Amino acid sequence: MFQYQTPPIALRNLQAASQRAAKLWAPPPDLTISEWADQHRQLSAESSAEPGQWYTSRAEYQRGIMDAFSDATVQDVVVMSSAQVGKTEILNNVVAYFVDQDPSPMLCVQPTLEMGEAWSKDRLAPMLRDTICLRGKVKDPRSRDSGNTLLHKIFPGGHITVAGSNSAASLASRPIRIVLCDEVDRYPASAGTEGDPVNLALQRSANFWNRKHGLFSTPTIKDASRIEAAYRDSDQRRYAVPCGDCGEFQYLSWGQVKYQDDDPATAAYECQFCKARWNDGTRYRAVRLGRWQPSAPFNGTAGFHLNAIYSPWVSLSSLVKDWFAAQSSPERLKTFVNTKLGETWEERHEAQTNPQLLLSRCEAYADEDGAPTPVPERVVILTAGVDIQADRIEAEVIGWGRDEESWSLGYFVIPGDTARTEVWRDLDELLSRVWDHPLGLKFRLHAACIDRSYNDAMVQRFLRTTVNRRVFAIVGRAGAVPIWPRKPSHAKGSVFYLVGIDAIKDAIGARLRLAEHGPGYMHFAIGPNYDLDHFEQLTAERKFTVYHHGFPRREWRKKEGARNEALDCRVYGYAALHALYASGLRLNAESDRLGRMLAQSGRTRAEVQAAAPAAGPGEPPPPPPRSTPARGPRIIGRFAL
Ligand SMILES: [Zn+2]
């Protein structure tokens, strides 16, 4: 007869060791994360509006996202979502599951260390306390022998390390199997000088064959959003829900949210197939019956997109109310698109900067009597911007009047190999050209800027032939720097000016939107080179918000593949005006002086024109008859070349 006997001590130890070993080598548990959460997870009173037992079915879409983390075929999980869809609890469940069921080293990254501490204290700690199966696994940091802190918690078989994306030191810890990065669109471009914080964090898991990565975020600006880029590389799952009336599955989109008489209380969701209107209750039931559908092939990355229309915690009337409030400013509209719709915000040009519209605004310049004129009467200063390409030189000549109202006088494309001298002779001819002013005056360029970034040797060679003509070699410099520097820069025998192009592009962007002639307005001439292509180039760059070291910064970026020489030439031409300011030009004073001289002369325009002799190219304008000797050149004053 079998009699139970207490095994000897040695045997007992062996059994315990083999049990531990069995646990260590056990295959991953069969529970999915949603099953685990439905069995074990308790929501804490201080962090949840609905404390107590967790139900995945409360927001059914959570099931697919959580279970992707316990799916052995998935390595990366990307969640691009609006706020208020339960993202934080999804992340918490993933953490809790791995503590309880599949212990592993884990890294949780928040945008800053402070936010990491707040998450650890306000979200993680209450969960560890209130979810019974987790109790005792992670010791309370307040107990003396816990060895645990807010940023580092150990448990049998693993640890949770909390990091801030702004702290390279916190990201570079020991090897990690589970890397969870929250709010990645709020991370700086580089953690200190160490590079992309997401890459730094993910590198920690390189040695784990069964590594898991989770990226979560509300998106930000289109084409500058980390989460959007990661989602695009995933299998792009969206959540389809069936209509209670016709049964058709569909993705919930803002365009189907309808209301009457601008009254949020009338908000309803309209089925895109049978036009049935769903109230909030119908919508919640539809979400409960929904399913995730990928729209790209699976390659190991499961991507999920969610907006607040799916959320059982958001009513349609509150969304419509937010929508109305968002109409007050682009900034609030952007917040709505990011945090309610979970979509990136595309910076749009105002209608006035539509290239087609700019083309339609081109003018034929004429003087007050309607006679055509190459230089409008109110122009007092001429500058040029020059862009060098391998096979051509492009240049724009700009006339400036009071308050920087400007008139394009011509856009020139000089074809030819810029490594050879011929094309530079043509450029010299253009920059030496004499321009006829309707009052019989002769203008020459007061200043010009040439981009030295391409073929600086030839640019410098050209500059030796233009001494004392205020032709400057320049290099564009992004960021918050002045338009014209106090001093030139020197490099390898070249002298050049670092020009603050962002400030110029800001000014041009704003001025292209002006609809009324007057201060700052940019007039364009009807002419062969002012075609649609020109205005497409002029509007080829857009301003994006990007994050550097946690701070948003606005940056001008070119559309992919677009040409932008027309914009460059305009930027350099404006820089040349600032070069003149730096040497003492007062544009409005020059404009006043022209006006006074005309009044004093007491002659009619016709007389001035009749009396003004034509100046040959390359010769200084001779003084008009019956005037003080300084009169003619004085109009362009000390800026006469
Ligand atoms: Zn329907």
XYZ file of C-alpha atoms and ligand atoms in Angstrom:
642
model
C 0.000 0.000 0.000
C 1.361 3.310 -0.989
C 2.131 5.548 1.911
C 2.880 9.192 1.470
C 6.243 10.133 2.852
C 7.826 13.504 3.186
C 10.769 13.500 0.773
C 14.183 14.154 2.223
C 15.447 17.751 2.157
C 17.746 17.210 -0.823
C 14.984 15.735 -2.893
C 12.625 18.561 -1.943
C 15.200 21.088 -3.164
C 15.606 19.182 -6.367
C 11.864 19.188 -6.941
C 11.670 22.931 -6.313
C 14.570 23.516 -8.662
C 13.003 21.416 -11.387
C 9.697 23.253 -10.926
C 11.550 26.543 -11.297
C 13.339 25.201 -14.336
C 10.077 23.980 -15.809
C 8.639 27.438 -15.359
C 11.716 29.027 -16.901
C 11.631 26.778 -19.921
C 7.892 26.574 -20.228
C 6.475 27.618 -23.591
C 4.600 30.949 -23.551
C 1.245 30.540 -21.826
C -1.854 29.813 -23.840
C -3.806 32.793 -22.531
C -4.058 35.728 -24.886
C -3.691 39.163 -23.340
C -7.415 39.885 -23.664
C -8.247 36.566 -21.975
C -5.759 37.304 -19.220
C -7.190 40.811 -18.714
C -10.783 39.546 -18.634
C -9.770 37.066 -15.922
C -7.437 39.140 -13.804
C -7.277 42.822 -14.524
C -8.797 45.275 -12.061
C -9.116 48.940 -12.981
C -8.043 51.247 -10.174
C -10.317 53.925 -8.790
C -7.763 56.725 -9.070
C -6.983 56.108 -12.747
C -10.261 54.884 -14.196
C -13.757 56.324 -14.533
C -15.045 52.742 -14.439
C -13.087 51.022 -11.624
C -13.367 47.283 -11.005
C -13.243 44.279 -13.305
C -11.860 44.846 -16.796
C -13.985 43.797 -19.771
C -12.308 43.775 -23.183
C -15.762 43.817 -24.776
C -16.376 47.263 -23.292
C -14.424 48.498 -26.344
C -14.157 45.439 -28.542
C -11.409 46.881 -30.787
C -9.007 46.585 -27.823
C -8.991 42.791 -28.205
C -7.155 42.706 -31.536
C -4.553 45.232 -30.410
C -3.749 43.486 -27.116
C -3.712 40.007 -28.634
C -1.192 41.102 -31.258
C 1.294 41.344 -28.370
C 0.692 37.704 -27.401
C 0.706 36.526 -31.032
C 4.015 34.745 -31.734
C 3.944 35.769 -35.418
C 3.896 39.485 -34.585
C 7.097 41.283 -33.626
C 6.035 44.933 -33.888
C 2.711 46.455 -32.923
C 1.915 50.000 -34.072
C -1.064 51.875 -32.643
C -1.898 55.202 -34.283
C -4.950 56.540 -32.516
C -6.910 59.486 -31.248
C -7.098 60.179 -27.545
C -9.899 58.589 -25.440
C -9.872 55.141 -27.025
C -8.328 53.386 -24.014
C -4.772 53.301 -25.298
C -3.144 53.688 -21.871
C -5.019 50.713 -20.415
C -4.112 48.612 -23.442
C -0.462 49.384 -22.756
C -0.916 48.648 -19.046
C -2.505 45.271 -19.810
C 0.446 44.371 -22.015
C 2.851 45.225 -19.181
C 0.758 43.313 -16.605
C 0.460 40.256 -18.832
C 4.200 39.953 -19.292
C 4.792 40.411 -15.541
C 2.311 37.653 -14.731
C 2.400 35.227 -17.645
C 5.602 35.608 -19.607
C 8.134 37.363 -17.349
C 10.692 39.302 -19.383
C 12.869 42.378 -19.203
C 10.677 45.303 -20.280
C 11.364 48.912 -21.231
C 8.603 51.548 -21.187
C 9.555 54.799 -22.872
C 7.626 58.026 -22.307
C 8.412 61.386 -23.949
C 10.277 62.629 -20.874
C 11.625 61.080 -17.682
C 9.107 63.140 -15.706
C 6.248 61.708 -17.754
C 7.763 58.259 -17.188
C 7.708 58.845 -13.451
C 4.125 60.093 -13.600
C 3.036 57.013 -15.581
C 4.827 54.728 -13.118
C 3.239 56.410 -10.115
C -0.277 57.143 -11.389
C -0.922 54.175 -13.697
C 1.492 51.332 -13.087
C 1.590 51.368 -9.280
C -2.228 51.296 -8.774
C -2.518 48.423 -11.277
C 0.176 46.390 -9.506
C -1.645 47.021 -6.223
C -5.217 46.280 -7.344
C -4.732 43.338 -9.717
C -4.518 40.392 -7.340
C -2.259 38.108 -9.363
C 0.321 40.888 -9.663
C 0.320 41.614 -5.979
C 3.609 40.660 -4.373
C 5.312 40.030 -7.712
C 6.592 43.575 -7.847
C 7.507 44.804 -4.397
C 6.235 48.142 -3.226
C 9.097 50.621 -3.619
C 8.269 51.895 -0.135
C 9.207 48.588 1.477
C 12.804 48.761 2.605
C 14.202 45.714 0.797
C 12.269 46.134 -2.444
C 15.200 47.416 -4.487
C 12.513 49.090 -6.595
C 12.184 52.713 -7.671
C 9.709 54.581 -9.835
C 11.931 54.020 -12.862
C 13.020 50.465 -12.198
C 10.947 47.603 -10.841
C 12.068 44.016 -10.600
C 9.846 40.949 -10.459
C 10.583 37.210 -10.684
C 11.923 36.587 -14.209
C 12.183 40.183 -15.337
C 12.025 43.889 -14.677
C 10.235 47.022 -15.838
C 12.538 49.893 -16.693
C 10.944 53.286 -17.352
C 12.805 55.707 -19.639
C 12.394 59.198 -21.047
C 12.954 59.694 -24.785
C 14.854 62.887 -23.948
C 17.410 60.989 -21.875
C 19.907 58.902 -23.825
C 21.259 57.480 -20.554
C 17.855 56.121 -19.537
C 17.399 54.457 -22.947
C 20.765 52.729 -22.932
C 20.093 50.125 -20.281
C 20.604 46.357 -20.190
C 19.143 43.977 -22.803
C 15.372 44.186 -23.092
C 12.851 41.799 -24.678
C 9.681 43.915 -24.584
C 10.086 47.535 -25.697
C 7.010 49.769 -25.390
C 7.255 53.359 -26.651
C 4.341 55.618 -25.761
C 3.496 58.914 -27.523
C 6.357 58.563 -30.015
C 5.298 61.672 -31.966
C 6.304 63.735 -28.969
C 9.840 62.371 -28.875
C 12.764 64.605 -29.845
C 14.548 63.948 -33.136
C 17.578 62.891 -31.119
C 18.087 61.805 -27.523
C 20.890 64.201 -26.664
C 23.519 63.514 -29.319
C 22.807 59.782 -29.434
C 20.310 59.736 -32.289
C 16.697 58.684 -32.724
C 15.307 57.656 -29.302
C 13.004 55.004 -30.804
C 15.934 53.326 -32.552
C 18.001 53.536 -29.370
C 15.220 51.843 -27.406
C 14.551 49.137 -30.015
C 18.264 48.304 -30.270
C 18.132 47.019 -26.692
C 16.123 44.012 -27.877
C 18.450 43.002 -30.728
C 19.566 39.778 -29.013
C 16.086 38.415 -28.276
C 14.681 36.196 -31.030
C 11.231 36.587 -29.441
C 11.397 40.355 -28.966
C 8.261 42.517 -29.006
C 7.995 46.185 -29.864
C 5.013 48.411 -29.273
C 4.763 51.944 -30.677
C 1.802 54.043 -29.557
C 0.929 57.624 -30.423
C -1.537 60.246 -31.375
C -0.220 61.485 -34.742
C 0.962 65.026 -35.477
C 1.965 66.638 -38.779
C 1.688 64.768 -42.056
C 5.076 63.536 -43.318
C 6.722 64.520 -40.014
C 4.932 61.909 -37.893
C 6.809 58.871 -36.531
C 3.660 56.892 -35.840
C 2.269 57.555 -39.310
C 5.512 56.331 -40.885
C 5.471 53.189 -38.704
C 1.782 52.561 -39.478
C 2.489 52.927 -43.187
C 5.097 50.156 -42.895
C 2.626 47.864 -41.112
C -0.297 45.776 -42.382
C -2.487 48.864 -41.739
C -5.452 47.386 -39.915
C -8.620 49.389 -39.618
C -11.679 48.471 -37.648
C -14.800 47.675 -39.656
C -18.188 47.613 -37.953
C -21.512 46.309 -39.302
C -24.557 48.493 -39.783
C -27.455 47.303 -37.623
C -29.873 47.943 -40.500
C -28.179 46.681 -43.659
C -25.356 44.649 -42.105
C -22.635 46.192 -44.318
C -19.209 46.472 -42.688
C -17.561 49.927 -42.811
C -14.824 52.013 -41.241
C -16.112 54.870 -39.098
C -15.157 58.222 -40.575
C -15.826 61.837 -39.707
C -17.559 62.528 -43.008
C -20.454 60.276 -41.958
C -21.124 62.153 -38.718
C -24.215 64.243 -39.491
C -26.047 66.977 -37.600
C -28.793 69.493 -38.275
C -28.955 73.255 -37.852
C -25.493 73.379 -36.284
C -26.938 71.651 -33.238
C -24.564 69.085 -31.664
C -27.530 67.425 -29.918
C -28.753 66.185 -33.336
C -25.459 64.370 -34.067
C -25.837 60.895 -35.553
C -23.716 58.473 -37.540
C -24.987 57.787 -41.035
C -24.405 54.350 -42.554
C -22.545 54.916 -45.792
C -24.564 52.194 -47.512
C -28.195 52.413 -46.412
C -28.054 55.937 -44.887
C -29.567 54.673 -41.640
C -28.776 57.045 -38.777
C -27.161 55.495 -35.708
C -27.396 57.012 -32.276
C -24.656 56.432 -29.710
C -26.237 53.165 -28.501
C -26.457 51.776 -32.058
C -22.881 52.836 -32.666
C -21.571 51.078 -29.516
C -23.378 47.874 -30.531
C -21.858 48.092 -34.016
C -18.366 48.495 -32.515
C -18.950 45.401 -30.338
C -19.568 43.372 -33.535
C -16.632 44.844 -35.444
C -13.424 43.268 -36.712
C -9.941 44.408 -37.680
C -9.168 44.304 -41.397
C -5.641 44.724 -42.771
C -5.161 46.768 -45.940
C -1.556 45.778 -46.644
C 0.350 42.471 -46.553
C 1.511 41.298 -43.120
C 5.280 41.456 -42.670
C 5.596 40.935 -38.919
C 4.205 44.364 -38.012
C 0.588 44.679 -36.955
C -0.631 48.270 -37.360
C -3.853 49.604 -35.860
C -5.602 52.885 -36.553
C -8.410 54.214 -34.377
C -10.347 57.450 -34.091
C -12.601 58.688 -31.306
C -15.756 57.780 -33.278
C -15.091 54.164 -32.236
C -14.827 55.055 -28.567
C -17.591 54.057 -26.148
C -16.340 56.856 -23.903
C -17.036 59.614 -26.436
C -20.499 60.744 -27.561
C -21.085 62.009 -31.086
C -22.578 65.240 -29.747
C -19.402 65.986 -27.778
C -17.343 65.344 -30.911
C -19.493 67.727 -32.940
C -19.232 70.309 -30.168
C -15.431 69.980 -30.295
C -15.581 70.249 -34.076
C -17.434 73.560 -33.884
C -14.955 74.913 -31.326
C -12.062 73.812 -33.549
C -13.207 76.077 -36.395
C -11.883 79.142 -34.593
C -8.229 78.596 -35.519
C -5.985 76.319 -37.581
C -4.178 75.352 -34.379
C -7.386 74.069 -32.745
C -8.436 72.344 -35.943
C -5.083 70.578 -36.010
C -5.620 69.434 -32.410
C -9.057 68.077 -33.349
C -7.677 66.174 -36.346
C -4.813 64.702 -34.287
C -6.525 63.916 -30.999
C -10.106 63.156 -32.108
C -9.663 61.715 -35.574
C -6.243 60.178 -34.886
C -5.034 61.479 -38.217
C -2.033 63.534 -39.238
C -2.560 67.192 -39.957
C -1.665 68.400 -43.402
C -0.461 71.970 -43.492
C -2.373 73.586 -46.274
C -1.607 76.607 -48.339
C -4.163 79.345 -48.212
C -6.183 79.767 -51.365
C -4.082 82.804 -52.325
C -0.923 80.755 -52.665
C -2.502 78.387 -55.125
C -0.099 78.488 -58.127
C -2.998 78.775 -60.570
C -4.300 81.812 -58.719
C -0.869 83.470 -58.665
C -0.596 82.915 -62.415
C -3.961 84.556 -62.944
C -2.761 87.639 -61.043
C 0.143 88.413 -63.406
C 0.023 91.997 -64.590
C 1.132 93.924 -67.656
C 2.928 96.889 -66.102
C 1.939 100.306 -67.342
C 2.602 103.837 -66.214
C -0.137 106.169 -65.043
C -1.087 106.985 -68.602
C -1.406 103.326 -69.464
C 1.738 103.091 -71.561
C 3.594 99.789 -71.121
C 6.717 100.046 -69.014
C 9.324 97.508 -67.957
C 9.841 99.208 -64.587
C 6.746 100.409 -62.747
C 6.839 103.986 -61.547
C 6.931 103.258 -57.833
C 10.063 101.117 -58.080
C 13.107 102.773 -56.486
C 15.549 99.890 -55.977
C 16.462 96.919 -58.156
C 17.939 93.658 -56.920
C 18.547 90.228 -58.396
C 18.726 86.675 -57.070
C 20.837 84.148 -58.979
C 20.763 80.348 -58.759
C 23.504 78.241 -60.324
C 22.763 74.787 -61.773
C 25.070 72.507 -63.780
C 23.548 73.316 -67.160
C 22.046 76.763 -66.620
C 21.836 79.887 -64.524
C 18.460 81.154 -63.346
C 17.954 84.713 -62.150
C 15.133 87.022 -61.203
C 15.268 90.816 -61.238
C 12.994 92.467 -58.677
C 11.962 96.108 -58.295
C 11.275 97.391 -54.784
C 9.064 100.260 -53.692
C 7.739 101.754 -50.476
C 7.136 99.173 -47.696
C 8.738 96.428 -49.777
C 5.949 96.263 -52.300
C 7.728 94.462 -55.117
C 7.461 93.991 -58.874
C 9.089 91.124 -60.731
C 10.905 92.647 -63.704
C 11.916 89.412 -65.340
C 12.851 85.812 -64.773
C 15.813 84.692 -66.830
C 17.067 81.238 -67.655
C 20.539 81.332 -69.200
C 21.343 77.887 -70.632
C 24.940 76.700 -70.731
C 27.547 74.684 -68.907
C 28.322 76.652 -65.741
C 31.810 75.127 -65.647
C 32.580 77.167 -68.782
C 32.866 80.927 -69.021
C 30.298 81.692 -71.765
C 27.256 81.419 -69.552
C 28.891 83.712 -66.971
C 29.422 86.365 -69.655
C 25.686 86.220 -70.335
C 25.019 86.563 -66.615
C 27.297 89.606 -66.491
C 25.357 91.131 -69.363
C 22.090 90.555 -67.515
C 23.382 92.027 -64.247
C 24.785 95.074 -66.095
C 21.579 95.755 -67.957
C 20.112 99.259 -67.843
C 16.420 99.433 -67.022
C 14.184 102.236 -68.246
C 12.059 103.903 -65.645
C 8.878 105.582 -66.969
C 10.126 108.969 -65.718
C 13.043 108.800 -68.077
C 15.471 107.582 -65.478
C 17.888 104.784 -66.040
C 18.228 102.100 -63.416
C 20.839 99.493 -62.923
C 20.870 96.749 -60.350
C 21.697 97.985 -56.881
C 22.664 94.562 -55.557
C 22.571 90.870 -56.442
C 23.058 87.631 -54.540
C 24.445 84.448 -56.099
C 24.138 81.051 -54.412
C 27.644 79.665 -54.064
C 26.546 76.135 -53.067
C 27.003 74.865 -56.606
C 30.339 75.491 -58.371
C 31.773 78.005 -55.915
C 35.032 78.243 -57.877
C 33.214 79.750 -60.876
C 31.111 81.978 -58.614
C 34.238 83.378 -56.975
C 35.867 83.846 -60.364
C 32.786 85.762 -61.527
C 32.819 87.953 -58.423
C 36.339 89.143 -59.277
C 34.841 90.756 -62.384
C 32.047 92.520 -60.491
C 34.031 94.417 -57.862
C 32.113 97.405 -56.412
C 28.840 96.304 -57.976
C 27.398 94.754 -54.808
C 27.255 91.244 -56.165
C 27.478 88.874 -53.213
C 28.110 85.166 -52.908
C 25.682 83.723 -50.379
C 24.753 80.460 -48.695
C 21.280 79.850 -47.314
C 21.066 78.973 -43.653
C 17.943 77.543 -41.987
C 16.841 78.329 -38.458
C 16.363 81.450 -36.389
C 19.187 83.549 -37.823
C 19.077 87.095 -39.226
C 18.425 87.558 -42.931
C 21.733 89.325 -43.520
C 24.739 88.590 -41.286
C 26.784 91.317 -39.660
C 29.958 89.943 -41.188
C 30.862 87.836 -44.204
C 32.194 84.311 -43.791
C 35.428 83.020 -45.231
C 36.297 79.532 -46.391
C 39.193 78.363 -48.585
C 39.750 81.783 -50.072
C 36.035 82.392 -50.713
C 34.099 85.234 -49.152
C 30.363 84.764 -48.732
C 27.359 85.704 -46.611
C 25.235 83.278 -44.588
C 21.648 84.281 -45.340
C 18.743 83.455 -42.970
C 16.437 81.866 -45.535
C 13.679 80.768 -43.125
C 12.797 84.360 -42.219
C 12.727 85.245 -45.933
C 10.522 82.261 -46.756
C 8.182 83.255 -43.930
C 7.886 86.738 -45.442
C 7.376 85.430 -48.970
C 4.815 82.865 -47.769
C 2.810 85.564 -46.007
C 3.110 88.024 -48.892
C 1.938 85.539 -51.492
C -1.303 85.409 -49.509
C -1.864 89.175 -49.729
C -4.760 90.014 -51.992
C -4.505 93.836 -51.933
C -1.852 95.933 -53.642
C 0.185 97.828 -51.052
C 2.860 97.081 -48.435
C 4.586 93.750 -49.081
C 2.432 92.834 -52.072
C 4.292 90.877 -54.750
C 3.417 91.870 -58.317
C 4.307 89.487 -61.116
C 4.772 90.467 -64.723
C 3.051 88.765 -67.610
C 5.990 87.176 -69.344
C 7.329 84.010 -70.910
C 8.882 82.642 -67.728
C 6.017 83.530 -65.399
C 4.034 80.430 -66.208
C 2.267 77.844 -64.045
C 5.541 75.979 -63.559
C 7.101 79.134 -62.119
C 4.379 79.539 -59.509
C 4.451 75.846 -58.681
C 8.150 76.263 -57.942
C 7.500 79.402 -55.939
C 5.058 77.469 -53.716
C 7.016 74.201 -53.729
C 7.998 74.443 -50.072
C 5.751 74.069 -47.060
C 6.282 74.695 -43.424
C 6.137 71.727 -41.079
C 6.308 71.412 -37.333
C 9.072 69.042 -36.339
C 10.281 68.227 -32.873
C 13.861 68.870 -31.897
C 14.869 67.914 -28.384
C 11.225 67.920 -27.380
C 10.530 71.390 -28.712
C 8.411 71.993 -31.767
C 10.227 73.779 -34.544
C 8.797 74.996 -37.816
C 10.810 73.983 -40.836
C 10.444 74.704 -44.519
C 10.519 71.566 -46.620
C 10.258 70.946 -50.310
C 7.590 68.707 -51.763
C 9.113 65.403 -52.843
C 10.651 65.708 -56.292
C 9.505 69.300 -56.795
C 11.737 71.970 -58.358
C 12.144 75.222 -56.442
C 14.642 77.420 -58.317
C 12.032 80.155 -58.719
C 11.641 80.311 -54.941
C 15.424 80.260 -54.443
C 15.930 83.172 -56.847
C 13.206 85.176 -55.100
C 14.781 84.391 -51.708
C 18.223 85.548 -52.881
C 16.781 88.674 -54.486
C 15.178 89.596 -51.172
C 18.454 88.863 -49.368
C 20.108 91.398 -51.712
C 17.656 94.059 -50.510
C 18.744 93.289 -46.960
C 22.383 93.573 -48.011
C 21.514 97.142 -49.059
C 19.783 97.785 -45.721
C 23.001 96.636 -44.045
C 24.943 99.282 -45.957
C 22.513 102.062 -45.047
C 19.618 101.949 -47.525
C 16.347 103.359 -46.235
C 13.830 102.155 -48.770
C 10.957 104.456 -47.793
C 13.284 107.464 -47.645
C 14.435 106.675 -51.191
C 10.820 106.426 -52.237
C 10.055 109.816 -50.619
C 13.032 111.365 -52.322
C 11.888 110.212 -55.738
C 8.451 111.695 -55.058
C 9.891 115.035 -53.882
C 12.209 115.370 -56.839
C 9.379 114.809 -59.234
C 7.286 117.444 -57.474
C 10.176 119.933 -57.471
C 11.000 119.378 -61.092
C 7.574 120.784 -61.951
C 7.676 119.053 -65.259
C 5.196 116.688 -66.692
C 6.000 113.122 -67.214
C 5.998 113.594 -70.958
C 8.629 116.334 -70.691
C 10.839 114.170 -68.538
C 10.566 111.320 -70.947
C 11.205 113.484 -73.952
C 14.223 115.048 -72.293
C 15.808 111.899 -71.009
C 18.527 110.676 -73.322
C 18.892 107.008 -73.770
C 21.842 105.482 -72.010
C 23.834 102.826 -73.744
C 24.267 99.551 -71.940
C 27.066 99.618 -69.425
C 27.221 103.406 -69.263
C 26.153 105.430 -66.268
C 22.932 107.372 -66.714
C 23.741 110.929 -67.790
C 22.100 113.736 -65.811
C 18.907 114.980 -67.425
C 19.046 118.537 -68.767
C 17.860 121.572 -66.741
C 18.537 119.904 -63.462
C 21.085 120.108 -60.710
C 24.031 117.912 -61.658
C 23.251 115.330 -59.012
C 19.640 114.958 -59.917
C 19.604 112.000 -62.262
C 21.817 109.593 -60.414
C 20.538 110.852 -57.054
C 17.276 109.110 -57.553
C 19.113 105.945 -56.957
C 21.345 108.023 -54.720
C 24.285 106.474 -53.033
C 23.067 103.182 -54.333
C 23.770 104.160 -57.890
C 26.338 101.752 -59.240
Zn -26.641 50.388 -43.281
